[in-house]
Short mmCIF file of C-alpha atoms and ligand atoms in Angstrom, two decimals:
data_model
loop_
_atom_site.label_atom_id
_atom_site.label_comp_id
_atom_site.label_asym_id
_atom_site.label_seq_id
_atom_site.Cartn_x
_atom_site.Cartn_y
_atom_site.Cartn_z
CA MET K 1 0.12 0.11 -0.19
CA TRP K 2 3.17 2.15 0.38
CA LYS K 3 5.44 0.83 -2.15
CA GLY K 4 6.17 3.78 -4.12
CA ARG K 5 8.44 4.88 -0.87
CA PHE K 6 10.58 2.04 -0.25
CA GLN K 7 13.18 0.18 -1.79
CA GLU K 8 13.04 -3.02 0.12
CA ALA K 9 10.07 -5.44 1.12
CA THR K 10 9.17 -5.40 5.44
CA ALA K 11 10.87 -8.21 7.43
CA ASP K 12 9.54 -11.13 7.74
CA LEU K 13 9.81 -10.63 11.10
CA VAL K 14 8.60 -7.26 11.34
CA GLU K 15 5.29 -8.20 9.62
CA GLN K 16 4.62 -10.98 12.20
CA PHE K 17 5.20 -8.56 14.61
CA GLY K 18 3.06 -5.73 13.37
CA GLU K 19 0.14 -8.05 12.07
CA SER K 20 -3.15 -7.34 13.62
CA ILE K 21 -5.69 -9.14 10.86
CA SER K 22 -5.04 -12.81 12.77
CA PHE K 23 -7.57 -11.19 15.33
CA ASP K 24 -9.48 -7.65 13.72
CA TRP K 25 -10.94 -9.92 11.16
CA ARG K 26 -13.40 -9.88 12.99
CA LEU K 27 -14.49 -5.65 12.26
CA TYR K 28 -15.53 -6.71 8.96
CA SER K 29 -18.55 -6.65 8.81
CA TYR K 30 -18.06 -3.35 10.21
CA ASP K 31 -15.86 -2.38 8.04
CA VAL K 32 -17.48 -3.00 5.33
CA ALA K 33 -20.13 -1.11 6.28
CA GLY K 34 -18.00 1.97 6.57
CA SER K 35 -16.39 1.84 3.54
CA ILE K 36 -20.22 1.51 1.70
CA ALA K 37 -21.30 4.39 3.53
CA HIS K 38 -17.82 6.89 3.08
CA ALA K 39 -18.76 5.10 -0.91
CA ARG K 40 -22.19 6.50 -0.75
CA ALA K 41 -20.61 10.11 0.16
CA GLN K 42 -17.70 10.24 -2.66
CA LEU K 43 -20.75 9.50 -5.26
CA THR K 44 -22.57 12.37 -3.69
CA ALA K 45 -19.80 14.74 -4.04
CA ASP K 46 -19.26 12.97 -7.78
CA LEU K 47 -16.07 11.45 -7.20
CA LEU K 48 -17.34 8.44 -8.19
CA THR K 49 -19.89 7.52 -11.34
CA ASP K 50 -22.60 5.29 -10.60
CA GLU K 51 -21.55 2.48 -11.59
CA GLU K 52 -17.27 2.58 -9.44
CA PHE K 53 -20.42 3.34 -6.91
CA SER K 54 -21.88 0.38 -7.77
CA ALA K 55 -19.54 -1.79 -8.06
CA ILE K 56 -17.33 -0.98 -4.72
CA GLU K 57 -21.31 -1.67 -2.80
CA ALA K 58 -21.05 -4.98 -4.70
CA GLY K 59 -17.59 -5.81 -4.31
CA LEU K 60 -17.58 -5.19 -0.71
CA LYS K 61 -20.76 -7.30 -0.16
CA GLU K 62 -19.73 -10.56 -2.49
CA ILE K 63 -16.14 -9.95 0.54
CA GLU K 64 -18.97 -9.90 3.46
CA LYS K 65 -20.35 -12.54 2.26
CA GLU K 66 -17.14 -15.04 2.16
CA ILE K 67 -15.13 -13.94 4.78
CA GLU K 68 -18.56 -14.52 7.04
CA GLU K 69 -18.68 -18.23 5.19
CA GLY K 70 -14.91 -18.34 5.79
CA LYS K 71 -14.20 -18.89 2.76
CA PHE K 72 -11.84 -15.33 2.24
CA GLU K 73 -8.49 -15.91 2.60
CA PHE K 74 -6.28 -13.22 4.79
CA SER K 75 -3.26 -12.25 4.08
CA THR K 76 -0.45 -11.17 6.50
CA ALA K 77 1.39 -8.69 4.19
CA LEU K 78 -1.67 -7.10 4.15
CA GLU K 79 -1.60 -6.42 8.15
CA ASP K 80 -5.27 -5.57 8.51
CA ILE K 81 -8.72 -6.62 8.37
CA HIS K 82 -8.83 -2.89 6.31
CA MET K 83 -5.82 -3.44 3.75
CA ASN K 84 -7.25 -6.91 3.37
CA ILE K 85 -10.59 -6.06 2.64
CA GLU K 86 -9.59 -2.89 -0.03
CA ALA K 87 -6.65 -4.72 -1.47
CA GLU K 88 -8.94 -7.52 -2.58
CA LEU K 89 -11.85 -5.46 -3.71
CA THR K 90 -8.75 -3.12 -5.87
CA LYS K 91 -8.10 -7.06 -7.05
CA ARG K 92 -11.78 -7.76 -8.54
CA ILE K 93 -12.85 -4.67 -9.55
CA GLY K 94 -10.06 -2.43 -10.54
CA ASP K 95 -9.96 1.48 -10.69
CA ALA K 96 -12.73 2.40 -8.58
CA GLY K 97 -11.88 -0.22 -5.86
CA ALA K 98 -8.55 2.23 -5.50
CA LYS K 99 -10.76 5.18 -5.24
CA LEU K 100 -12.45 3.78 -2.10
CA HIS K 101 -9.41 5.70 -0.19
CA THR K 102 -9.86 9.32 -1.09
CA ALA K 103 -10.03 11.54 2.05
CA ARG K 104 -10.02 8.31 4.41
CA SER K 105 -7.05 7.06 6.11
CA ARG K 106 -7.06 3.59 8.28
CA ASN K 107 -6.57 5.98 10.93
CA ASP K 108 -10.24 6.91 10.57
CA GLN K 109 -11.56 4.24 9.29
CA VAL K 110 -10.19 1.95 12.40
CA ALA K 111 -11.91 4.23 14.84
CA THR K 112 -15.18 3.93 13.25
CA ASP K 113 -15.44 0.20 12.91
CA THR K 114 -14.14 -0.50 16.66
CA ARG K 115 -16.83 2.16 17.68
CA LEU K 116 -19.17 -0.08 15.36
CA TYR K 117 -18.54 -3.15 17.30
CA CYS K 118 -19.01 -1.91 21.29
CA ARG K 119 -22.16 -0.51 20.03
CA THR K 120 -23.38 -3.90 19.00
CA GLU K 121 -21.66 -5.72 21.41
CA ILE K 122 -22.95 -3.31 24.28
CA ASP K 123 -26.78 -4.51 22.72
CA LEU K 124 -25.89 -8.20 23.16
CA ILE K 125 -24.25 -7.72 26.78
CA LEU K 126 -27.18 -5.98 27.77
CA GLU K 127 -29.67 -8.48 27.03
CA LEU K 128 -27.07 -11.51 28.28
CA LEU K 129 -26.92 -8.97 31.70
CA GLU K 130 -31.02 -9.22 31.62
CA SER K 131 -31.12 -12.78 31.81
CA LEU K 132 -28.86 -12.92 34.60
CA GLU K 133 -31.25 -10.97 36.39
CA THR K 134 -34.30 -12.71 34.64
CA ALA K 135 -32.39 -16.02 36.32
CA LEU K 136 -31.87 -14.26 39.80
CA LEU K 137 -35.88 -12.84 39.81
CA ASP K 138 -37.13 -16.20 39.78
CA GLN K 139 -35.18 -17.50 42.29
CA ALA K 140 -35.74 -14.11 44.85
CA GLU K 141 -38.99 -14.66 43.64
CA SER K 142 -39.49 -18.67 44.82
CA HIS K 143 -37.59 -17.85 47.71
CA ALA K 144 -38.88 -14.38 49.06
CA ALA K 145 -39.96 -15.40 52.37
CA THR K 146 -37.06 -17.94 53.09
CA VAL K 147 -34.99 -16.20 55.97
CA LEU K 148 -31.82 -16.61 55.84
CA PRO K 149 -28.72 -15.03 58.28
CA GLY K 150 -27.42 -11.87 56.51
CA TYR K 151 -23.56 -11.36 57.11
CA THR K 152 -21.06 -8.83 58.14
CA HIS K 153 -17.14 -9.67 57.78
CA LEU K 154 -18.47 -13.09 57.12
CA GLN K 155 -20.13 -12.95 60.77
CA ARG K 156 -23.87 -14.32 61.40
CA GLY K 157 -25.57 -10.51 62.14
CA GLN K 158 -28.96 -10.19 61.39
CA PRO K 159 -32.19 -11.93 59.14
CA VAL K 160 -32.60 -11.32 55.96
CA THR K 161 -34.35 -13.70 52.66
CA VAL K 162 -32.80 -15.24 50.35
CA GLY K 163 -34.96 -12.68 47.36
CA HIS K 164 -33.38 -9.83 49.35
CA HIS K 165 -29.85 -11.33 48.96
CA LEU K 166 -30.55 -12.12 45.60
CA LEU K 167 -32.09 -8.37 44.64
CA ALA K 168 -28.39 -7.00 45.57
CA TYR K 169 -26.79 -8.64 43.03
CA VAL K 170 -29.96 -7.45 40.93
CA GLU K 171 -28.96 -3.74 41.90
CA MET K 172 -25.48 -3.90 40.91
CA LEU K 173 -26.54 -5.52 37.56
CA ALA K 174 -28.86 -3.06 37.05
CA ARG K 175 -26.27 0.01 37.39
CA ASP K 176 -24.19 -2.11 35.31
CA LYS K 177 -26.44 -1.98 32.47
CA GLY K 178 -26.47 1.83 32.97
CA ARG K 179 -22.80 2.29 33.05
CA LEU K 180 -22.65 0.19 29.78
CA LEU K 181 -25.79 1.77 28.39
CA ASP K 182 -24.36 5.49 28.99
CA CYS K 183 -20.88 4.34 26.97
CA GLN K 184 -22.91 2.80 24.37
CA LYS K 185 -24.22 6.36 23.61
CA ARG K 186 -20.77 8.02 24.11
CA LEU K 187 -18.71 6.41 22.15
CA ASN K 188 -21.83 6.43 19.22
CA VAL K 189 -20.19 9.40 17.18
CA SER K 190 -18.77 9.21 13.77
CA PRO K 191 -14.94 9.03 13.21
CA LEU K 192 -15.05 9.39 9.92
CA GLY K 193 -14.03 11.93 7.90
CA SER K 194 -10.99 13.15 10.34
CA GLY K 195 -8.32 11.14 7.89
CA ALA K 196 -5.29 10.27 9.16
CA LEU K 197 -5.42 13.70 11.99
CA ALA K 198 -6.55 16.58 10.00
CA GLY K 199 -9.83 15.33 7.89
CA SER K 200 -9.02 15.90 4.24
CA THR K 201 -8.44 18.80 1.48
CA ILE K 202 -12.07 16.92 0.36
CA ASN K 203 -14.85 17.10 1.83
CA LEU K 204 -17.10 14.59 2.20
CA ASP K 205 -20.44 14.78 3.90
CA ARG K 206 -19.59 13.80 7.29
CA GLN K 207 -22.94 14.05 8.12
CA GLN K 208 -24.29 11.43 5.51
CA ILE K 209 -22.13 9.27 6.41
CA ALA K 210 -23.16 9.24 10.23
CA ASN K 211 -26.42 8.65 9.22
CA GLU K 212 -25.65 6.01 7.18
CA LEU K 213 -24.19 4.21 9.70
CA GLU K 214 -26.77 5.38 12.30
CA PHE K 215 -24.49 7.11 14.54
CA ALA K 216 -26.04 9.95 16.69
CA SER K 217 -23.66 12.73 15.71
CA VAL K 218 -20.23 13.01 13.87
CA THR K 219 -16.60 14.26 16.33
CA THR K 220 -15.84 17.76 15.98
CA ASN K 221 -12.05 17.69 16.71
CA SER K 222 -9.89 15.35 14.06
CA MET K 223 -7.29 15.01 16.34
CA ASP K 224 -8.96 14.21 18.87
CA ALA K 225 -10.74 11.60 17.19
CA ILE K 226 -8.02 9.69 15.51
CA ALA K 227 -6.30 9.59 19.05
CA ASP K 228 -9.20 8.93 21.22
CA ARG K 229 -9.71 5.38 22.93
CA ASP K 230 -11.67 6.22 25.96
CA TYR K 231 -14.50 4.48 24.48
CA ILE K 232 -12.91 1.36 25.12
CA ALA K 233 -11.06 2.21 28.49
CA GLU K 234 -14.76 3.00 29.76
CA LEU K 235 -16.19 -0.11 28.37
CA LEU K 236 -13.71 -2.36 30.00
CA PHE K 237 -14.04 -0.37 32.96
CA ALA K 238 -18.28 -1.36 33.57
CA LEU K 239 -17.05 -5.07 32.50
CA ALA K 240 -14.44 -5.73 34.65
CA LEU K 241 -17.23 -4.24 36.98
CA VAL K 242 -19.48 -6.17 35.96
CA GLY K 243 -16.47 -9.15 36.41
CA ALA K 244 -16.45 -7.59 40.08
CA HIS K 245 -20.15 -8.25 40.40
CA LEU K 246 -20.34 -11.88 39.10
CA SER K 247 -17.12 -12.88 41.54
CA ARG K 248 -18.37 -11.85 45.13
CA LEU K 249 -22.01 -13.56 43.73
CA SER K 250 -19.67 -16.91 42.49
CA GLU K 251 -18.30 -16.16 46.07
CA ASP K 252 -21.45 -15.92 47.98
CA PHE K 253 -22.50 -19.12 46.16
CA ILE K 254 -18.66 -21.35 47.24
CA LEU K 255 -20.14 -20.72 50.21
CA TRP K 256 -23.65 -21.56 50.20
CA SER K 257 -22.69 -24.72 48.64
CA SER K 258 -20.04 -25.92 51.10
CA SER K 259 -21.25 -28.77 53.10
CA GLU K 260 -20.37 -25.79 56.52
CA PHE K 261 -23.58 -23.45 54.94
CA GLY K 262 -25.40 -25.92 52.71
CA TYR K 263 -27.77 -23.09 51.30
CA CYS K 264 -27.70 -24.04 47.93
CA THR K 265 -27.00 -26.96 45.51
CA PHE K 266 -25.91 -26.68 42.22
CA SER K 267 -27.28 -29.28 39.26
CA ASP K 268 -24.65 -32.07 38.45
CA ALA K 269 -24.59 -29.96 34.87
CA HIS K 270 -23.40 -26.79 36.36
CA THR K 271 -20.20 -29.10 38.58
CA THR K 272 -17.25 -31.02 37.96
CA GLY K 273 -16.11 -34.42 39.93
CA SER K 274 -12.86 -34.92 40.92
CA SER K 275 -10.19 -36.91 39.60
CA LEU K 276 -9.57 -38.49 42.85
CA MET K 277 -11.81 -37.89 45.44
CA PRO K 278 -15.08 -39.64 44.57
CA GLN K 279 -17.52 -37.60 46.59
CA LYS K 280 -16.75 -34.05 45.32
CA LYS K 281 -19.62 -31.96 43.28
CA ASN K 282 -17.39 -28.47 43.09
CA PRO K 283 -18.30 -25.42 41.61
CA ASP K 284 -16.29 -25.14 39.28
CA VAL K 285 -18.71 -22.73 37.49
CA CYS K 286 -18.30 -19.89 40.01
CA GLU K 287 -14.56 -20.05 40.58
CA ILE K 288 -13.78 -20.04 37.34
CA THR K 289 -16.06 -16.91 36.95
CA ARG K 290 -14.23 -15.62 40.08
CA GLY K 291 -11.18 -16.08 38.22
CA LYS K 292 -11.65 -14.79 35.33
CA THR K 293 -12.54 -11.18 36.60
CA GLY K 294 -8.48 -11.45 37.02
CA ARG K 295 -8.31 -10.42 33.44
CA LEU K 296 -11.56 -8.68 32.86
CA TYR K 297 -9.18 -6.25 35.69
CA GLY K 298 -5.72 -6.96 33.27
CA ASN K 299 -7.37 -5.67 30.06
CA LEU K 300 -8.63 -2.95 31.52
CA THR K 301 -5.15 -2.40 32.58
CA ALA K 302 -3.91 -2.92 29.23
CA ILE K 303 -5.93 -0.16 27.44
CA LEU K 304 -4.67 2.07 30.52
CA THR K 305 -1.75 1.68 30.21
CA ALA K 306 -1.23 1.57 26.21
CA ILE K 307 -3.06 5.50 25.88
CA LYS K 308 -1.15 6.91 29.37
CA GLY K 309 2.26 8.43 27.15
CA LEU K 310 0.99 8.51 23.41
CA PRO K 311 1.53 11.78 21.96
CA LEU K 312 -1.47 12.83 19.83
CA THR K 313 -2.78 11.43 17.51
CA TYR K 314 -2.22 8.27 16.08
CA ASN K 315 0.51 5.44 17.15
CA ARG K 316 1.15 2.36 16.71
CA ASP K 317 0.62 1.55 19.91
CA LEU K 318 -3.44 2.01 19.89
CA GLN K 319 -3.30 -1.33 17.28
CA GLU K 320 -2.85 -2.81 21.42
CA ASP K 321 -6.36 -1.67 21.81
CA LYS K 322 -8.19 -4.62 20.30
CA GLU K 323 -7.13 -7.54 21.99
CA PRO K 324 -8.22 -6.90 25.62
CA LEU K 325 -11.14 -5.44 24.12
CA PHE K 326 -12.18 -9.01 22.13
CA ASP K 327 -11.18 -10.53 25.15
CA SER K 328 -13.18 -8.80 27.54
CA ILE K 329 -16.37 -9.40 25.74
CA ASP K 330 -16.24 -12.44 24.76
CA THR K 331 -15.19 -13.32 28.54
CA ILE K 332 -18.35 -11.57 29.74
CA LYS K 333 -20.89 -13.16 27.48
CA LEU K 334 -19.55 -16.89 28.15
CA THR K 335 -19.71 -15.79 31.66
CA LEU K 336 -22.58 -14.36 32.31
CA LYS K 337 -24.27 -16.79 29.87
CA VAL K 338 -23.39 -19.58 32.00
CA ASN K 339 -24.06 -17.86 35.19
CA ALA K 340 -27.69 -17.75 34.36
CA GLU K 341 -27.85 -20.55 33.15
CA MET K 342 -26.56 -22.22 36.28
CA ILE K 343 -28.48 -20.13 38.44
CA SER K 344 -31.85 -21.04 37.26
CA ALA K 345 -31.29 -24.67 37.48
CA MET K 346 -29.98 -24.24 41.07
CA THR K 347 -31.66 -25.24 44.49
CA ILE K 348 -32.12 -23.47 47.43
CA ASN K 349 -32.13 -25.80 50.66
CA THR K 350 -35.07 -24.02 52.31
CA GLU K 351 -34.76 -26.12 55.15
CA ARG K 352 -30.65 -25.35 55.64
CA CYS K 353 -31.24 -21.78 55.42
CA GLU K 354 -33.72 -21.32 57.97
CA ALA K 355 -31.88 -23.62 60.07
CA ALA K 356 -29.24 -20.82 59.92
CA ALA K 357 -31.45 -18.25 60.58
CA SER K 358 -33.54 -19.41 63.59
CA ASP K 359 -29.64 -18.75 65.50
CA PRO K 360 -31.49 -16.14 68.22
CA LEU K 361 -28.19 -14.40 68.24
CA LEU K 362 -29.32 -13.36 64.81
CA LEU K 363 -31.83 -11.54 66.88
CA ALA K 364 -29.46 -9.25 69.40
CA THR K 365 -29.92 -5.98 68.03
CA ASP K 366 -33.80 -6.28 67.93
CA LEU K 367 -33.50 -7.17 71.91
CA ALA K 368 -31.19 -3.98 72.30
CA ASP K 369 -34.57 -2.07 69.87
CA TYR K 370 -36.97 -3.43 72.43
CA LEU K 371 -34.85 -1.70 75.41
CA VAL K 372 -34.91 1.23 72.90
CA LYS K 373 -38.63 1.71 72.84
CA LYS K 374 -38.84 1.19 76.56
CA GLY K 375 -36.84 4.16 76.68
CA VAL K 376 -33.24 2.52 77.34
CA PRO K 377 -30.97 4.70 75.40
CA PHE K 378 -29.65 2.57 72.48
CA ARG K 379 -25.75 2.46 73.79
CA GLN K 380 -27.76 1.68 77.22
CA ALA K 381 -29.40 -0.69 75.76
CA HIS K 382 -26.50 -2.04 73.20
CA GLU K 383 -24.62 -2.79 76.49
CA LEU K 384 -27.73 -4.71 78.08
CA VAL K 385 -27.83 -7.30 75.57
CA GLY K 386 -23.87 -7.56 75.34
CA LYS K 387 -24.00 -8.76 78.59
CA ALA K 388 -27.04 -11.06 78.30
CA VAL K 389 -25.43 -12.20 74.88
CA ALA K 390 -21.99 -13.12 77.48
CA GLU K 391 -24.13 -14.64 79.90
CA SER K 392 -25.96 -16.78 76.91
CA PHE K 393 -22.23 -18.31 76.66
CA SER K 394 -21.02 -18.44 80.40
CA GLN K 395 -24.33 -20.09 81.37
CA ASN K 396 -24.49 -22.58 77.98
CA ILE K 397 -28.01 -21.64 77.30
CA PRO K 398 -29.58 -19.33 74.03
CA LEU K 399 -30.00 -16.20 73.97
CA ASP K 400 -33.83 -16.83 73.52
CA LYS K 401 -33.91 -19.28 76.26
CA LEU K 402 -32.45 -17.39 78.94
CA ASP K 403 -34.82 -15.66 81.71
CA LEU K 404 -33.97 -11.80 80.95
CA THR K 405 -35.46 -10.33 83.76
CA LYS K 406 -32.89 -11.36 86.07
CA ILE K 407 -30.44 -9.71 83.51
CA ASP K 408 -31.75 -6.45 84.27
CA ALA K 409 -34.73 -4.25 85.40
CA ALA K 410 -34.93 -2.94 81.96
CA TYR K 411 -36.49 -6.22 80.52
CA ASP K 412 -39.48 -6.93 81.36
CA ALA K 413 -41.45 -10.53 80.58
CA ASP K 414 -42.71 -9.76 76.66
CA ALA K 415 -38.90 -9.64 76.04
CA LYS K 416 -38.99 -13.20 75.27
CA ALA K 417 -41.44 -12.00 72.09
CA VAL K 418 -38.89 -10.45 70.56
CA PHE K 419 -37.28 -14.03 69.71
CA ASN K 420 -39.88 -14.39 66.82
CA LEU K 421 -38.30 -13.84 63.17
CA GLU K 422 -41.42 -13.81 61.55
CA THR K 423 -42.42 -10.91 63.36
CA ALA K 424 -38.53 -9.58 63.55
CA LEU K 425 -39.00 -9.14 59.55
CA ARG K 426 -42.25 -7.81 59.46
CA ALA K 427 -41.12 -5.02 60.95
CA ARG K 428 -38.15 -4.62 58.60
CA THR K 429 -40.47 -2.01 55.87
CA ASN K 430 -38.48 0.98 55.44
CA PRO K 431 -37.67 1.13 52.13
CA GLY K 432 -34.72 -0.69 51.12
CA ALA K 433 -35.44 -3.28 54.16
CA PRO K 434 -36.29 -6.87 54.01
CA CYS K 435 -39.60 -8.17 54.75
CA VAL K 436 -41.19 -9.79 52.59
CA ASP K 437 -43.60 -7.22 50.98
CA ASN K 438 -41.32 -5.19 50.49
CA VAL K 439 -38.87 -8.14 48.67
CA ARG K 440 -41.71 -8.69 46.58
CA ALA K 441 -42.44 -5.26 45.60
CA GLU K 442 -38.87 -5.14 44.55
CA ILE K 443 -39.44 -8.48 42.11
CA GLN K 444 -42.20 -6.99 40.24
CA LYS K 445 -40.56 -3.49 40.28
CA TRP K 446 -37.50 -5.25 38.49
CA ARG K 447 -39.95 -7.41 35.99
CA LYS K 448 -41.11 -4.39 34.96
CA ALA K 449 -38.13 -2.24 34.31
N1 LIG S 501 -4.15 -2.26 12.47
C1 LIG S 501 -4.33 -0.81 12.53
C2 LIG S 501 -4.61 -0.85 14.11
O1 LIG S 501 -5.64 -1.55 14.49
C3 LIG S 501 -5.16 -0.34 11.45
C4 LIG S 501 -4.65 1.59 11.57
C5 LIG S 501 -3.10 1.98 11.33
N2 LIG S 501 -2.62 3.11 11.23
C6 LIG S 501 -1.38 3.56 10.55
N3 LIG S 501 -1.14 4.59 10.78
N4 LIG S 501 -0.73 2.30 10.59
O2 LIG S 501 -4.75 0.35 15.04
#
């Protein structure tokens, strides 16, 4: 493509080192769409005849179909998807193909392709996030009233329900969707026409091109448009955070599925055995999900590091944006799919959850609240209940079986009534609290959304 200036051919190692076709081939459909829009703008500007435009369009569509069917032969000598397609087009249709690159550079071309790719992939990821939310909502609905200890420091704290616990993850995933939509909105701007860095002396109708590619607007600084990879960093951050959320969910499920907790059981189809220990049933999907979060963070770090020292505008370092991007997108899509399936097939062990939640210590805070309602200042109430808990341990009598009236005059005979899980949950009615009515209302809200 640049043979005019050079006397020597590119060294084999340089070709091998610099090629991107082995991974950027997957941008082909966006490259074809961008080229057709660009050619149509050339037609509008009378730079192409109708025949030339038709030959370009038909040629590009033919190439696209061949790539789709795996029949197209890529050449590493042609470096990337942009040159592979253009060279083949010119081979097939001659001069019209050689006109296509007028008023365009691979720099605005690659920025256009990548934005289109991200835009489409975000839509697909949003759908997968919704499927996972649905799987969580289905389990939350079945177990809206199944009581479960809520933990802080992984120590039993206060009673919640399985539904409330699972809805916490629906909240996280909903924020993830918001971030992705926001990123999608910001990246939906057409860089085509920015040229190599300074536009072109040949003015094509940038708005026409943007309209055809369904971009909301056109970029307003040619240098920024060429150098900008913010949208990749943003997307990789949003995906890294999805990974963080799924990893926390995995950790909860790994604990829940252990014999020590026993709150849930995964289907055989979503677990694996051990090659040595015949009894094992391992939550590998959760563990791999937790593990893959590392590469999502790594990919974000890679793009942030790649852009940090770059002078304006295009530098070849930017070619390093694609593999982390593709990897995070592939990783998150498969992770979301397998988790949705696993969660749908998972069994919540209601008795184990309720047995764990029947620990009277979960209601120690409620006992303090009982004293507060009798006029005891909270700090004193906290201390009085703390004494009762210490007493329960030293006498080896469960807190709810202790004669509290003997511990302090502040306790009346009705103090025992505090130790009722159902009333304790029913009392938690504030917005965001886990009473069953709230949980059911939240499930309805999310279903509608
Ligand atoms: N393969 C290149 C990339 O992915 C395309 C742009 C090349 N531009 C250039 N000036 N060498 O970034």
